[in-house]
Amino acid sequence: MSLKLGVVMDPIGSIHYKKDTTLALLWAAQDRGWALFYIEPDGLFLDAGQPMAAARPLTVHRHADHWCDLGDDTTLRLTALDGVLM
């Protein structure tokens, strides 16, 4: 069973590839086979008291010109994730 990790962060396109620690954490999680989900801070919300997120599946790469691919928008219950980094 793959663990599911959400990461709440500012726009991923504006990170500094060479020195962003969040990106390094994402590489490590992906190397362990974890499924990654990208969430922007304004994507967090409550629905009938349930913590939710507008999220996108995320794949990270170790290439300075192309460090990530984002999947289609989805809505997740935060309780469906095994962890959330902020």
PDB file of N, CA, C and O in Angstrom:
ATOM      1  N   MET A   1       0.839  -1.190   0.000  1.00  0.00           N
ATOM      2  CA  MET A   1       0.000   0.000   0.000  1.00  0.00           C
ATOM      3  C   MET A   1       0.877   1.243   0.000  1.00  0.00           C
ATOM      4  O   MET A   1       1.773   1.377   0.808  1.00  0.00           O
ATOM      5  N   SER A   2       0.623   2.142  -0.921  1.00  0.00           N
ATOM      6  CA  SER A   2       1.375   3.384  -1.021  1.00  0.00           C
ATOM      7  C   SER A   2       0.817   4.413  -0.051  1.00  0.00           C
ATOM      8  O   SER A   2      -0.394   4.572   0.070  1.00  0.00           O
ATOM      9  N   LEU A   3       1.714   5.095   0.633  1.00  0.00           N
ATOM     10  CA  LEU A   3       1.294   6.200   1.485  1.00  0.00           C
ATOM     11  C   LEU A   3       0.940   7.395   0.615  1.00  0.00           C
ATOM     12  O   LEU A   3       1.474   7.562  -0.486  1.00  0.00           O
ATOM     13  N   LYS A   4       0.040   8.236   1.112  1.00  0.00           N
ATOM     14  CA  LYS A   4      -0.390   9.430   0.391  1.00  0.00           C
ATOM     15  C   LYS A   4       0.036  10.642   1.196  1.00  0.00           C
ATOM     16  O   LYS A   4      -0.312  10.764   2.370  1.00  0.00           O
ATOM     17  N   LEU A   5       0.791  11.534   0.547  1.00  0.00           N
ATOM     18  CA  LEU A   5       1.314  12.719   1.207  1.00  0.00           C
ATOM     19  C   LEU A   5       0.826  13.967   0.487  1.00  0.00           C
ATOM     20  O   LEU A   5       1.040  14.114  -0.722  1.00  0.00           O
ATOM     21  N   GLY A   6       0.186  14.857   1.237  1.00  0.00           N
ATOM     22  CA  GLY A   6      -0.194  16.157   0.701  1.00  0.00           C
ATOM     23  C   GLY A   6       0.842  17.183   1.118  1.00  0.00           C
ATOM     24  O   GLY A   6       1.394  17.105   2.209  1.00  0.00           O
ATOM     25  N   VAL A   7       1.118  18.122   0.237  1.00  0.00           N
ATOM     26  CA  VAL A   7       2.039  19.203   0.572  1.00  0.00           C
ATOM     27  C   VAL A   7       1.357  20.529   0.248  1.00  0.00           C
ATOM     28  O   VAL A   7       0.907  20.759  -0.866  1.00  0.00           O
ATOM     29  N   VAL A   8       1.213  21.347   1.293  1.00  0.00           N
ATOM     30  CA  VAL A   8       0.613  22.666   1.146  1.00  0.00           C
ATOM     31  C   VAL A   8       1.762  23.649   0.974  1.00  0.00           C
ATOM     32  O   VAL A   8       2.620  23.781   1.852  1.00  0.00           O
ATOM     33  N   MET A   9       1.803  24.292  -0.188  1.00  0.00           N
ATOM     34  CA  MET A   9       2.913  25.203  -0.460  1.00  0.00           C
ATOM     35  C   MET A   9       2.484  26.291  -1.428  1.00  0.00           C
ATOM     36  O   MET A   9       1.441  26.186  -2.076  1.00  0.00           O
ATOM     37  N   ASP A  10       3.295  27.339  -1.491  1.00  0.00           N
ATOM     38  CA  ASP A  10       3.075  28.411  -2.456  1.00  0.00           C
ATOM     39  C   ASP A  10       3.227  27.841  -3.865  1.00  0.00           C
ATOM     40  O   ASP A  10       3.662  26.696  -4.029  1.00  0.00           O
ATOM     41  N   PRO A  11       2.900  28.619  -4.877  1.00  0.00           N
ATOM     42  CA  PRO A  11       2.953  28.099  -6.243  1.00  0.00           C
ATOM     43  C   PRO A  11       4.260  27.368  -6.549  1.00  0.00           C
ATOM     44  O   PRO A  11       5.350  27.909  -6.390  1.00  0.00           O
ATOM     45  N   ILE A  12       4.127  26.127  -6.948  1.00  0.00           N
ATOM     46  CA  ILE A  12       5.291  25.265  -7.152  1.00  0.00           C
ATOM     47  C   ILE A  12       6.159  25.751  -8.307  1.00  0.00           C
ATOM     48  O   ILE A  12       7.365  25.511  -8.329  1.00  0.00           O
ATOM     49  N   GLY A  13       5.584  26.477  -9.239  1.00  0.00           N
ATOM     50  CA  GLY A  13       6.357  26.996 -10.355  1.00  0.00           C
ATOM     51  C   GLY A  13       7.335  28.084  -9.977  1.00  0.00           C
ATOM     52  O   GLY A  13       8.236  28.417 -10.746  1.00  0.00           O
ATOM     53  N   SER A  14       7.191  28.639  -8.772  1.00  0.00           N
ATOM     54  CA  SER A  14       8.069  29.737  -8.363  1.00  0.00           C
ATOM     55  C   SER A  14       9.144  29.304  -7.363  1.00  0.00           C
ATOM     56  O   SER A  14       9.837  30.158  -6.817  1.00  0.00           O
ATOM     57  N   ILE A  15       9.303  28.013  -7.130  1.00  0.00           N
ATOM     58  CA  ILE A  15      10.312  27.576  -6.172  1.00  0.00           C
ATOM     59  C   ILE A  15      11.720  27.737  -6.752  1.00  0.00           C
ATOM     60  O   ILE A  15      11.893  27.875  -7.957  1.00  0.00           O
ATOM     61  N   HIS A  16      12.696  27.726  -5.883  1.00  0.00           N
ATOM     62  CA  HIS A  16      14.104  27.779  -6.285  1.00  0.00           C
ATOM     63  C   HIS A  16      14.623  26.350  -6.294  1.00  0.00           C
ATOM     64  O   HIS A  16      14.900  25.774  -5.246  1.00  0.00           O
ATOM     65  N   TYR A  17      14.760  25.794  -7.482  1.00  0.00           N
ATOM     66  CA  TYR A  17      15.102  24.386  -7.651  1.00  0.00           C
ATOM     67  C   TYR A  17      16.326  23.967  -6.847  1.00  0.00           C
ATOM     68  O   TYR A  17      16.330  22.926  -6.205  1.00  0.00           O
ATOM     69  N   LYS A  18      17.364  24.750  -6.841  1.00  0.00           N
ATOM     70  CA  LYS A  18      18.623  24.353  -6.202  1.00  0.00           C
ATOM     71  C   LYS A  18      18.609  24.425  -4.686  1.00  0.00           C
ATOM     72  O   LYS A  18      19.461  23.834  -4.036  1.00  0.00           O
ATOM     73  N   LYS A  19      17.658  25.149  -4.084  1.00  0.00           N
ATOM     74  CA  LYS A  19      17.721  25.296  -2.635  1.00  0.00           C
ATOM     75  C   LYS A  19      16.387  25.119  -1.914  1.00  0.00           C
ATOM     76  O   LYS A  19      16.293  25.401  -0.733  1.00  0.00           O
ATOM     77  N   ASP A  20      15.388  24.605  -2.568  1.00  0.00           N
ATOM     78  CA  ASP A  20      14.080  24.444  -1.928  1.00  0.00           C
ATOM     79  C   ASP A  20      14.020  23.134  -1.144  1.00  0.00           C
ATOM     80  O   ASP A  20      14.100  22.057  -1.721  1.00  0.00           O
ATOM     81  N   THR A  21      13.887  23.225   0.175  1.00  0.00           N
ATOM     82  CA  THR A  21      13.875  22.016   1.004  1.00  0.00           C
ATOM     83  C   THR A  21      12.590  21.216   0.821  1.00  0.00           C
ATOM     84  O   THR A  21      12.613  19.992   0.954  1.00  0.00           O
ATOM     85  N   THR A  22      11.497  21.872   0.503  1.00  0.00           N
ATOM     86  CA  THR A  22      10.254  21.132   0.270  1.00  0.00           C
ATOM     87  C   THR A  22      10.421  20.197  -0.929  1.00  0.00           C
ATOM     88  O   THR A  22       9.982  19.045  -0.887  1.00  0.00           O
ATOM     89  N   LEU A  23      11.076  20.661  -1.965  1.00  0.00           N
ATOM     90  CA  LEU A  23      11.313  19.819  -3.130  1.00  0.00           C
ATOM     91  C   LEU A  23      12.167  18.606  -2.753  1.00  0.00           C
ATOM     92  O   LEU A  23      11.889  17.484  -3.173  1.00  0.00           O
ATOM     93  N   ALA A  24      13.170  18.814  -1.923  1.00  0.00           N
ATOM     94  CA  ALA A  24      14.009  17.693  -1.471  1.00  0.00           C
ATOM     95  C   ALA A  24      13.189  16.682  -0.681  1.00  0.00           C
ATOM     96  O   ALA A  24      13.359  15.464  -0.840  1.00  0.00           O
ATOM     97  N   LEU A  25      12.276  17.155   0.153  1.00  0.00           N
ATOM     98  CA  LEU A  25      11.402  16.248   0.906  1.00  0.00           C
ATOM     99  C   LEU A  25      10.484  15.473  -0.045  1.00  0.00           C
ATOM    100  O   LEU A  25      10.240  14.274   0.162  1.00  0.00           O
ATOM    101  N   LEU A  26       9.995  16.132  -1.070  1.00  0.00           N
ATOM    102  CA  LEU A  26       9.135  15.464  -2.038  1.00  0.00           C
ATOM    103  C   LEU A  26       9.898  14.394  -2.813  1.00  0.00           C
ATOM    104  O   LEU A  26       9.365  13.314  -3.069  1.00  0.00           O
ATOM    105  N   TRP A  27      11.139  14.681  -3.201  1.00  0.00           N
ATOM    106  CA  TRP A  27      11.953  13.653  -3.870  1.00  0.00           C
ATOM    107  C   TRP A  27      12.097  12.431  -2.984  1.00  0.00           C
ATOM    108  O   TRP A  27      11.956  11.298  -3.430  1.00  0.00           O
ATOM    109  N   ALA A  28      12.399  12.659  -1.700  1.00  0.00           N
ATOM    110  CA  ALA A  28      12.599  11.543  -0.769  1.00  0.00           C
ATOM    111  C   ALA A  28      11.323  10.718  -0.618  1.00  0.00           C
ATOM    112  O   ALA A  28      11.367   9.481  -0.604  1.00  0.00           O
ATOM    113  N   ALA A  29      10.184  11.378  -0.493  1.00  0.00           N
ATOM    114  CA  ALA A  29       8.916  10.659  -0.356  1.00  0.00           C
ATOM    115  C   ALA A  29       8.602   9.868  -1.623  1.00  0.00           C
ATOM    116  O   ALA A  29       8.205   8.698  -1.555  1.00  0.00           O
ATOM    117  N   GLN A  30       8.790  10.498  -2.774  1.00  0.00           N
ATOM    118  CA  GLN A  30       8.520   9.808  -4.042  1.00  0.00           C
ATOM    119  C   GLN A  30       9.457   8.618  -4.224  1.00  0.00           C
ATOM    120  O   GLN A  30       9.048   7.563  -4.711  1.00  0.00           O
ATOM    121  N   ASP A  31      10.725   8.778  -3.837  1.00  0.00           N
ATOM    122  CA  ASP A  31      11.685   7.668  -3.930  1.00  0.00           C
ATOM    123  C   ASP A  31      11.228   6.464  -3.106  1.00  0.00           C
ATOM    124  O   ASP A  31      11.606   5.330  -3.394  1.00  0.00           O
ATOM    125  N   ARG A  32      10.426   6.697  -2.082  1.00  0.00           N
ATOM    126  CA  ARG A  32       9.901   5.627  -1.228  1.00  0.00           C
ATOM    127  C   ARG A  32       8.568   5.087  -1.738  1.00  0.00           C
ATOM    128  O   ARG A  32       7.934   4.265  -1.085  1.00  0.00           O
ATOM    129  N   GLY A  33       8.130   5.583  -2.892  1.00  0.00           N
ATOM    130  CA  GLY A  33       6.903   5.080  -3.490  1.00  0.00           C
ATOM    131  C   GLY A  33       5.637   5.770  -3.016  1.00  0.00           C
ATOM    132  O   GLY A  33       4.540   5.288  -3.284  1.00  0.00           O
ATOM    133  N   TRP A  34       5.755   6.886  -2.326  1.00  0.00           N
ATOM    134  CA  TRP A  34       4.582   7.594  -1.830  1.00  0.00           C
ATOM    135  C   TRP A  34       3.890   8.348  -2.957  1.00  0.00           C
ATOM    136  O   TRP A  34       4.537   8.886  -3.857  1.00  0.00           O
ATOM    137  N   ALA A  35       2.583   8.423  -2.905  1.00  0.00           N
ATOM    138  CA  ALA A  35       1.799   9.242  -3.825  1.00  0.00           C
ATOM    139  C   ALA A  35       1.784  10.666  -3.277  1.00  0.00           C
ATOM    140  O   ALA A  35       1.534  10.875  -2.085  1.00  0.00           O
ATOM    141  N   LEU A  36       2.051  11.633  -4.154  1.00  0.00           N
ATOM    142  CA  LEU A  36       2.147  13.032  -3.738  1.00  0.00           C
ATOM    143  C   LEU A  36       0.974  13.835  -4.269  1.00  0.00           C
ATOM    144  O   LEU A  36       0.520  13.621  -5.399  1.00  0.00           O
ATOM    145  N   PHE A  37       0.520  14.795  -3.443  1.00  0.00           N
ATOM    146  CA  PHE A  37      -0.567  15.689  -3.832  1.00  0.00           C
ATOM    147  C   PHE A  37      -0.182  17.119  -3.492  1.00  0.00           C
ATOM    148  O   PHE A  37       0.192  17.413  -2.360  1.00  0.00           O
ATOM    149  N   TYR A  38      -0.272  17.998  -4.483  1.00  0.00           N
ATOM    150  CA  TYR A  38       0.071  19.413  -4.342  1.00  0.00           C
ATOM    151  C   TYR A  38      -1.186  20.192  -3.964  1.00  0.00           C
ATOM    152  O   TYR A  38      -2.235  20.061  -4.614  1.00  0.00           O
ATOM    153  N   ILE A  39      -1.064  21.031  -2.921  1.00  0.00           N
ATOM    154  CA  ILE A  39      -2.184  21.831  -2.425  1.00  0.00           C
ATOM    155  C   ILE A  39      -1.682  23.252  -2.186  1.00  0.00           C
ATOM    156  O   ILE A  39      -0.675  23.440  -1.500  1.00  0.00           O
ATOM    157  N   GLU A  40      -2.360  24.243  -2.739  1.00  0.00           N
ATOM    158  CA  GLU A  40      -2.025  25.624  -2.429  1.00  0.00           C
ATOM    159  C   GLU A  40      -2.790  26.031  -1.174  1.00  0.00           C
ATOM    160  O   GLU A  40      -3.864  25.472  -0.883  1.00  0.00           O
ATOM    161  N   PRO A  41      -2.268  26.993  -0.394  1.00  0.00           N
ATOM    162  CA  PRO A  41      -2.921  27.372   0.871  1.00  0.00           C
ATOM    163  C   PRO A  41      -4.394  27.724   0.727  1.00  0.00           C
ATOM    164  O   PRO A  41      -5.207  27.353   1.583  1.00  0.00           O
ATOM    165  N   ASP A  42      -4.769  28.397  -0.359  1.00  0.00           N
ATOM    166  CA  ASP A  42      -6.183  28.763  -0.521  1.00  0.00           C
ATOM    167  C   ASP A  42      -7.037  27.585  -0.995  1.00  0.00           C
ATOM    168  O   ASP A  42      -8.236  27.713  -1.168  1.00  0.00           O
ATOM    169  N   GLY A  43      -6.426  26.414  -1.172  1.00  0.00           N
ATOM    170  CA  GLY A  43      -7.160  25.216  -1.558  1.00  0.00           C
ATOM    171  C   GLY A  43      -7.689  24.421  -0.377  1.00  0.00           C
ATOM    172  O   GLY A  43      -8.352  23.403  -0.554  1.00  0.00           O
ATOM    173  N   LEU A  44      -7.391  24.871   0.835  1.00  0.00           N
ATOM    174  CA  LEU A  44      -7.890  24.197   2.043  1.00  0.00           C
ATOM    175  C   LEU A  44      -9.259  24.754   2.407  1.00  0.00           C
ATOM    176  O   LEU A  44      -9.472  25.972   2.372  1.00  0.00           O
ATOM    177  N   PHE A  45     -10.194  23.872   2.762  1.00  0.00           N
ATOM    178  CA  PHE A  45     -11.532  24.335   3.143  1.00  0.00           C
ATOM    179  C   PHE A  45     -12.239  23.263   3.973  1.00  0.00           C
ATOM    180  O   PHE A  45     -11.763  22.130   4.088  1.00  0.00           O
ATOM    181  N   LEU A  46     -13.349  23.645   4.551  1.00  0.00           N
ATOM    182  CA  LEU A  46     -14.203  22.716   5.295  1.00  0.00           C
ATOM    183  C   LEU A  46     -15.475  22.467   4.494  1.00  0.00           C
ATOM    184  O   LEU A  46     -16.028  23.386   3.895  1.00  0.00           O
ATOM    185  N   ASP A  47     -15.947  21.229   4.508  1.00  0.00           N
ATOM    186  CA  ASP A  47     -17.207  20.865   3.877  1.00  0.00           C
ATOM    187  C   ASP A  47     -17.999  20.063   4.905  1.00  0.00           C
ATOM    188  O   ASP A  47     -17.623  18.929   5.213  1.00  0.00           O
ATOM    189  N   ALA A  48     -19.031  20.678   5.442  1.00  0.00           N
ATOM    190  CA  ALA A  48     -19.838  20.044   6.499  1.00  0.00           C
ATOM    191  C   ALA A  48     -18.948  19.588   7.662  1.00  0.00           C
ATOM    192  O   ALA A  48     -19.105  18.499   8.182  1.00  0.00           O
ATOM    193  N   GLY A  49     -17.972  20.425   7.994  1.00  0.00           N
ATOM    194  CA  GLY A  49     -17.092  20.125   9.117  1.00  0.00           C
ATOM    195  C   GLY A  49     -15.934  19.197   8.788  1.00  0.00           C
ATOM    196  O   GLY A  49     -15.109  18.914   9.650  1.00  0.00           O
ATOM    197  N   GLN A  50     -15.846  18.722   7.547  1.00  0.00           N
ATOM    198  CA  GLN A  50     -14.761  17.835   7.131  1.00  0.00           C
ATOM    199  C   GLN A  50     -13.632  18.650   6.493  1.00  0.00           C
ATOM    200  O   GLN A  50     -13.890  19.450   5.592  1.00  0.00           O
ATOM    201  N   PRO A  51     -12.387  18.446   6.927  1.00  0.00           N
ATOM    202  CA  PRO A  51     -11.274  19.162   6.296  1.00  0.00           C
ATOM    203  C   PRO A  51     -11.017  18.614   4.895  1.00  0.00           C
ATOM    204  O   PRO A  51     -10.870  17.409   4.705  1.00  0.00           O
ATOM    205  N   MET A  52     -10.986  19.521   3.933  1.00  0.00           N
ATOM    206  CA  MET A  52     -10.882  19.152   2.523  1.00  0.00           C
ATOM    207  C   MET A  52      -9.770  19.959   1.860  1.00  0.00           C
ATOM    208  O   MET A  52      -9.294  20.951   2.408  1.00  0.00           O
ATOM    209  N   ALA A  53      -9.408  19.529   0.652  1.00  0.00           N
ATOM    210  CA  ALA A  53      -8.416  20.269  -0.125  1.00  0.00           C
ATOM    211  C   ALA A  53      -8.688  20.119  -1.612  1.00  0.00           C
ATOM    212  O   ALA A  53      -9.041  19.040  -2.080  1.00  0.00           O
ATOM    213  N   ALA A  54      -8.495  21.216  -2.322  1.00  0.00           N
ATOM    214  CA  ALA A  54      -8.409  21.173  -3.774  1.00  0.00           C
ATOM    215  C   ALA A  54      -6.959  20.797  -4.046  1.00  0.00           C
ATOM    216  O   ALA A  54      -6.043  21.521  -3.652  1.00  0.00           O
ATOM    217  N   ALA A  55      -6.733  19.658  -4.663  1.00  0.00           N
ATOM    218  CA  ALA A  55      -5.379  19.119  -4.804  1.00  0.00           C
ATOM    219  C   ALA A  55      -5.138  18.654  -6.229  1.00  0.00           C
ATOM    220  O   ALA A  55      -6.074  18.483  -7.016  1.00  0.00           O
ATOM    221  N   ARG A  56      -3.849  18.452  -6.529  1.00  0.00           N
ATOM    222  CA  ARG A  56      -3.453  17.895  -7.820  1.00  0.00           C
ATOM    223  C   ARG A  56      -2.386  16.844  -7.577  1.00  0.00           C
ATOM    224  O   ARG A  56      -1.434  17.086  -6.827  1.00  0.00           O
ATOM    225  N   PRO A  57      -2.516  15.663  -8.168  1.00  0.00           N
ATOM    226  CA  PRO A  57      -1.437  14.681  -8.076  1.00  0.00           C
ATOM    227  C   PRO A  57      -0.139  15.309  -8.584  1.00  0.00           C
ATOM    228  O   PRO A  57      -0.149  16.098  -9.535  1.00  0.00           O
ATOM    229  N   LEU A  58       0.954  14.943  -7.940  1.00  0.00           N
ATOM    230  CA  LEU A  58       2.240  15.574  -8.224  1.00  0.00           C
ATOM    231  C   LEU A  58       3.315  14.515  -8.453  1.00  0.00           C
ATOM    232  O   LEU A  58       3.405  13.537  -7.705  1.00  0.00           O
ATOM    233  N   THR A  59       4.113  14.720  -9.485  1.00  0.00           N
ATOM    234  CA  THR A  59       5.311  13.925  -9.728  1.00  0.00           C
ATOM    235  C   THR A  59       6.474  14.900  -9.775  1.00  0.00           C
ATOM    236  O   THR A  59       6.380  15.936 -10.453  1.00  0.00           O
ATOM    237  N   VAL A  60       7.545  14.611  -9.035  1.00  0.00           N
ATOM    238  CA  VAL A  60       8.707  15.499  -9.015  1.00  0.00           C
ATOM    239  C   VAL A  60       9.879  14.852  -9.735  1.00  0.00           C
ATOM    240  O   VAL A  60      10.007  13.624  -9.771  1.00  0.00           O
ATOM    241  N   HIS A  61      10.716  15.706 -10.315  1.00  0.00           N
ATOM    242  CA  HIS A  61      11.869  15.260 -11.102  1.00  0.00           C
ATOM    243  C   HIS A  61      13.120  15.977 -10.624  1.00  0.00           C
ATOM    244  O   HIS A  61      13.053  17.070 -10.085  1.00  0.00           O
ATOM    245  N   ARG A  62      14.247  15.363 -10.864  1.00  0.00           N
ATOM    246  CA  ARG A  62      15.534  15.978 -10.519  1.00  0.00           C
ATOM    247  C   ARG A  62      16.150  16.601 -11.777  1.00  0.00           C
ATOM    248  O   ARG A  62      17.213  16.207 -12.227  1.00  0.00           O
ATOM    249  N   HIS A  63      15.443  17.563 -12.310  1.00  0.00           N
ATOM    250  CA  HIS A  63      15.911  18.259 -13.508  1.00  0.00           C
ATOM    251  C   HIS A  63      15.571  19.742 -13.347  1.00  0.00           C
ATOM    252  O   HIS A  63      14.405  20.102 -13.164  1.00  0.00           O
ATOM    253  N   ALA A  64      16.575  20.591 -13.430  1.00  0.00           N
ATOM    254  CA  ALA A  64      16.399  22.018 -13.163  1.00  0.00           C
ATOM    255  C   ALA A  64      15.399  22.703 -14.098  1.00  0.00           C
ATOM    256  O   ALA A  64      14.772  23.686 -13.712  1.00  0.00           O
ATOM    257  N   ASP A  65      15.240  22.203 -15.303  1.00  0.00           N
ATOM    258  CA  ASP A  65      14.315  22.834 -16.249  1.00  0.00           C
ATOM    259  C   ASP A  65      12.910  22.239 -16.214  1.00  0.00           C
ATOM    260  O   ASP A  65      11.990  22.795 -16.822  1.00  0.00           O
ATOM    261  N   HIS A  66      12.765  21.120 -15.539  1.00  0.00           N
ATOM    262  CA  HIS A  66      11.445  20.458 -15.472  1.00  0.00           C
ATOM    263  C   HIS A  66      11.401  19.634 -14.187  1.00  0.00           C
ATOM    264  O   HIS A  66      11.731  18.466 -14.197  1.00  0.00           O
ATOM    265  N   TRP A  67      11.014  20.281 -13.082  1.00  0.00           N
ATOM    266  CA  TRP A  67      11.075  19.586 -11.794  1.00  0.00           C
ATOM    267  C   TRP A  67       9.752  19.003 -11.334  1.00  0.00           C
ATOM    268  O   TRP A  67       9.707  18.291 -10.331  1.00  0.00           O
ATOM    269  N   CYS A  68       8.663  19.249 -12.064  1.00  0.00           N
ATOM    270  CA  CYS A  68       7.407  18.644 -11.607  1.00  0.00           C
ATOM    271  C   CYS A  68       6.400  18.513 -12.742  1.00  0.00           C
ATOM    272  O   CYS A  68       6.467  19.228 -13.740  1.00  0.00           O
ATOM    273  N   ASP A  69       5.502  17.575 -12.555  1.00  0.00           N
ATOM    274  CA  ASP A  69       4.322  17.417 -13.392  1.00  0.00           C
ATOM    275  C   ASP A  69       3.122  17.375 -12.455  1.00  0.00           C
ATOM    276  O   ASP A  69       3.166  16.692 -11.416  1.00  0.00           O
ATOM    277  N   LEU A  70       2.076  18.093 -12.821  1.00  0.00           N
ATOM    278  CA  LEU A  70       0.853  18.127 -12.029  1.00  0.00           C
ATOM    279  C   LEU A  70      -0.273  17.441 -12.783  1.00  0.00           C
ATOM    280  O   LEU A  70      -0.439  17.647 -13.989  1.00  0.00           O
ATOM    281  N   GLY A  71      -1.043  16.628 -12.059  1.00  0.00           N
ATOM    282  CA  GLY A  71      -2.203  15.971 -12.637  1.00  0.00           C
ATOM    283  C   GLY A  71      -3.422  16.876 -12.594  1.00  0.00           C
ATOM    284  O   GLY A  71      -3.334  18.056 -12.254  1.00  0.00           O
ATOM    285  N   ASP A  72      -4.549  16.303 -12.906  1.00  0.00           N
ATOM    286  CA  ASP A  72      -5.805  17.046 -12.939  1.00  0.00           C
ATOM    287  C   ASP A  72      -6.287  17.398 -11.533  1.00  0.00           C
ATOM    288  O   ASP A  72      -6.033  16.673 -10.567  1.00  0.00           O
ATOM    289  N   ASP A  73      -7.007  18.508 -11.452  1.00  0.00           N
ATOM    290  CA  ASP A  73      -7.593  18.948 -10.182  1.00  0.00           C
ATOM    291  C   ASP A  73      -8.503  17.864  -9.614  1.00  0.00           C
ATOM    292  O   ASP A  73      -9.240  17.210 -10.347  1.00  0.00           O
ATOM    293  N   THR A  74      -8.420  17.700  -8.307  1.00  0.00           N
ATOM    294  CA  THR A  74      -9.285  16.769  -7.608  1.00  0.00           C
ATOM    295  C   THR A  74      -9.596  17.358  -6.236  1.00  0.00           C
ATOM    296  O   THR A  74      -8.909  18.262  -5.771  1.00  0.00           O
ATOM    297  N   THR A  75     -10.638  16.875  -5.608  1.00  0.00           N
ATOM    298  CA  THR A  75     -10.967  17.287  -4.252  1.00  0.00           C
ATOM    299  C   THR A  75     -10.743  16.096  -3.337  1.00  0.00           C
ATOM    300  O   THR A  75     -11.231  15.001  -3.608  1.00  0.00           O
ATOM    301  N   LEU A  76      -9.983  16.324  -2.268  1.00  0.00           N
ATOM    302  CA  LEU A  76      -9.639  15.253  -1.325  1.00  0.00           C
ATOM    303  C   LEU A  76     -10.097  15.594   0.079  1.00  0.00           C
ATOM    304  O   LEU A  76     -10.027  16.754   0.488  1.00  0.00           O
ATOM    305  N   ARG A  77     -10.509  14.585   0.808  1.00  0.00           N
ATOM    306  CA  ARG A  77     -10.641  14.744   2.260  1.00  0.00           C
ATOM    307  C   ARG A  77      -9.235  14.639   2.822  1.00  0.00           C
ATOM    308  O   ARG A  77      -8.486  13.726   2.472  1.00  0.00           O
ATOM    309  N   LEU A  78      -8.858  15.560   3.666  1.00  0.00           N
ATOM    310  CA  LEU A  78      -7.512  15.498   4.237  1.00  0.00           C
ATOM    311  C   LEU A  78      -7.311  14.231   5.047  1.00  0.00           C
ATOM    312  O   LEU A  78      -6.186  13.736   5.154  1.00  0.00           O
ATOM    313  N   THR A  79      -8.377  13.656   5.566  1.00  0.00           N
ATOM    314  CA  THR A  79      -8.266  12.410   6.318  1.00  0.00           C
ATOM    315  C   THR A  79      -7.910  11.226   5.427  1.00  0.00           C
ATOM    316  O   THR A  79      -7.521  10.175   5.929  1.00  0.00           O
ATOM    317  N   ALA A  80      -8.015  11.383   4.102  1.00  0.00           N
ATOM    318  CA  ALA A  80      -7.625  10.321   3.176  1.00  0.00           C
ATOM    319  C   ALA A  80      -6.115  10.284   2.976  1.00  0.00           C
ATOM    320  O   ALA A  80      -5.593   9.325   2.407  1.00  0.00           O
ATOM    321  N   LEU A  81      -5.429  11.333   3.430  1.00  0.00           N
ATOM    322  CA  LEU A  81      -3.978  11.406   3.297  1.00  0.00           C
ATOM    323  C   LEU A  81      -3.330  10.827   4.553  1.00  0.00           C
ATOM    324  O   LEU A  81      -3.878  10.929   5.650  1.00  0.00           O
ATOM    325  N   ASP A  82      -2.149  10.258   4.386  1.00  0.00           N
ATOM    326  CA  ASP A  82      -1.394   9.740   5.528  1.00  0.00           C
ATOM    327  C   ASP A  82      -0.607  10.828   6.238  1.00  0.00           C
ATOM    328  O   ASP A  82      -0.221  10.673   7.405  1.00  0.00           O
ATOM    329  N   GLY A  83      -0.362  11.926   5.544  1.00  0.00           N
ATOM    330  CA  GLY A  83       0.360  13.052   6.134  1.00  0.00           C
ATOM    331  C   GLY A  83       0.187  14.283   5.283  1.00  0.00           C
ATOM    332  O   GLY A  83      -0.119  14.196   4.095  1.00  0.00           O
ATOM    333  N   VAL A  84       0.389  15.439   5.918  1.00  0.00           N
ATOM    334  CA  VAL A  84       0.311  16.723   5.213  1.00  0.00           C
ATOM    335  C   VAL A  84       1.487  17.562   5.693  1.00  0.00           C
ATOM    336  O   VAL A  84       1.664  17.746   6.899  1.00  0.00           O
ATOM    337  N   LEU A  85       2.290  18.065   4.755  1.00  0.00           N
ATOM    338  CA  LEU A  85       3.376  18.982   5.059  1.00  0.00           C
ATOM    339  C   LEU A  85       2.894  20.389   4.766  1.00  0.00           C
ATOM    340  O   LEU A  85       2.250  20.643   3.758  1.00  0.00           O
ATOM    341  N   MET A  86       3.234  21.308   5.652  1.00  0.00           N
ATOM    342  CA  MET A  86       2.884  22.720   5.436  1.00  0.00           C
ATOM    343  C   MET A  86       4.131  23.562   5.582  1.00  0.00           C
ATOM    344  O   MET A  86       4.919  23.351   6.455  1.00  0.00           O
TER     345      MET A  86
END
